Amino acid sequence: MDPQTQIELEAAAFRRLQKHLMEDRTDAQNIDMMNLAGFCRNCLSRWYQEAAHERGIEMSKDEGREAFYGIPFSEWKAKYQTEASAEAKAAFDKNH
């Protein structure tokens, strides 16, 4: 496989993951993802921001989140984020 095709396939897989998390599984809470997988939507938005910085593109944390979430983070939280259970918070505190 040539490098450009690999980049395009990786980008397509990323976009599909993003769509899955933003449209298909809005019920999956970030804290639960962190506890299970060790990363969440916020991590992905931060990695996006870091990739921009590596290429000389200035991007704030909020801009990175909006680029990944597709809407302002505050709007996402209001629509989809629920209060984390005591168990989820304890697991997060233990692991992170």
PDB file of N, CA, C and O in Angstrom, residues 47-59:
ATOM      1  N   TRP A  47      -5.569  15.188  21.092  1.00  0.00           N
ATOM      2  CA  TRP A  47      -4.628  14.640  20.113  1.00  0.00           C
ATOM      3  C   TRP A  47      -4.761  15.379  18.787  1.00  0.00           C
ATOM      4  O   TRP A  47      -3.772  15.609  18.095  1.00  0.00           O
ATOM      5  N   TYR A  48      -5.972  15.764  18.423  1.00  0.00           N
ATOM      6  CA  TYR A  48      -6.209  16.554  17.222  1.00  0.00           C
ATOM      7  C   TYR A  48      -5.495  17.898  17.349  1.00  0.00           C
ATOM      8  O   TYR A  48      -4.791  18.338  16.432  1.00  0.00           O
ATOM      9  N   GLN A  49      -5.676  18.532  18.501  1.00  0.00           N
ATOM     10  CA  GLN A  49      -5.030  19.826  18.766  1.00  0.00           C
ATOM     11  C   GLN A  49      -3.510  19.677  18.724  1.00  0.00           C
ATOM     12  O   GLN A  49      -2.816  20.514  18.138  1.00  0.00           O
ATOM     13  N   GLU A  50      -2.977  18.624  19.327  1.00  0.00           N
ATOM     14  CA  GLU A  50      -1.535  18.407  19.323  1.00  0.00           C
ATOM     15  C   GLU A  50      -1.007  18.187  17.909  1.00  0.00           C
ATOM     16  O   GLU A  50       0.069  18.682  17.559  1.00  0.00           O
ATOM     17  N   ALA A  51      -1.757  17.468  17.097  1.00  0.00           N
ATOM     18  CA  ALA A  51      -1.347  17.250  15.700  1.00  0.00           C
ATOM     19  C   ALA A  51      -1.314  18.574  14.949  1.00  0.00           C
ATOM     20  O   ALA A  51      -0.411  18.817  14.133  1.00  0.00           O
ATOM     21  N   ALA A  52      -2.274  19.447  15.237  1.00  0.00           N
ATOM     22  CA  ALA A  52      -2.273  20.773  14.610  1.00  0.00           C
ATOM     23  C   ALA A  52      -1.028  21.547  15.023  1.00  0.00           C
ATOM     24  O   ALA A  52      -0.339  22.134  14.169  1.00  0.00           O
ATOM     25  N   HIS A  53      -0.720  21.535  16.307  1.00  0.00           N
ATOM     26  CA  HIS A  53       0.464  22.260  16.807  1.00  0.00           C
ATOM     27  C   HIS A  53       1.742  21.720  16.173  1.00  0.00           C
ATOM     28  O   HIS A  53       2.645  22.512  15.840  1.00  0.00           O
ATOM     29  N   GLU A  54       1.828  20.407  16.003  1.00  0.00           N
ATOM     30  CA  GLU A  54       3.010  19.817  15.370  1.00  0.00           C
ATOM     31  C   GLU A  54       3.205  20.313  13.938  1.00  0.00           C
ATOM     32  O   GLU A  54       4.315  20.302  13.417  1.00  0.00           O
ATOM     33  N   ARG A  55       2.124  20.755  13.328  1.00  0.00           N
ATOM     34  CA  ARG A  55       2.186  21.260  11.955  1.00  0.00           C
ATOM     35  C   ARG A  55       2.180  22.783  11.895  1.00  0.00           C
ATOM     36  O   ARG A  55       1.979  23.379  10.854  1.00  0.00           O
ATOM     37  N   GLY A  56       2.396  23.412  13.058  1.00  0.00           N
ATOM     38  CA  GLY A  56       2.471  24.868  13.106  1.00  0.00           C
ATOM     39  C   GLY A  56       1.134  25.565  13.067  1.00  0.00           C
ATOM     40  O   GLY A  56       1.072  26.771  12.816  1.00  0.00           O
ATOM     41  N   ILE A  57       0.065  24.851  13.339  1.00  0.00           N
ATOM     42  CA  ILE A  57      -1.284  25.430  13.340  1.00  0.00           C
ATOM     43  C   ILE A  57      -1.668  25.717  14.778  1.00  0.00           C
ATOM     44  O   ILE A  57      -1.738  24.805  15.609  1.00  0.00           O
ATOM     45  N   GLU A  58      -1.905  26.971  15.095  1.00  0.00           N
ATOM     46  CA  GLU A  58      -2.331  27.337  16.440  1.00  0.00           C
ATOM     47  C   GLU A  58      -3.787  26.937  16.628  1.00  0.00           C
ATOM     48  O   GLU A  58      -4.637  27.231  15.794  1.00  0.00           O
ATOM     49  N   MET A  59      -4.056  26.252  17.726  1.00  0.00           N
ATOM     50  CA  MET A  59      -5.404  25.802  18.025  1.00  0.00           C
ATOM     51  C   MET A  59      -5.527  25.713  19.540  1.00  0.00           C
ATOM     52  O   MET A  59      -4.729  25.048  20.195  1.00  0.00           O
TER      53      MET A  59
END
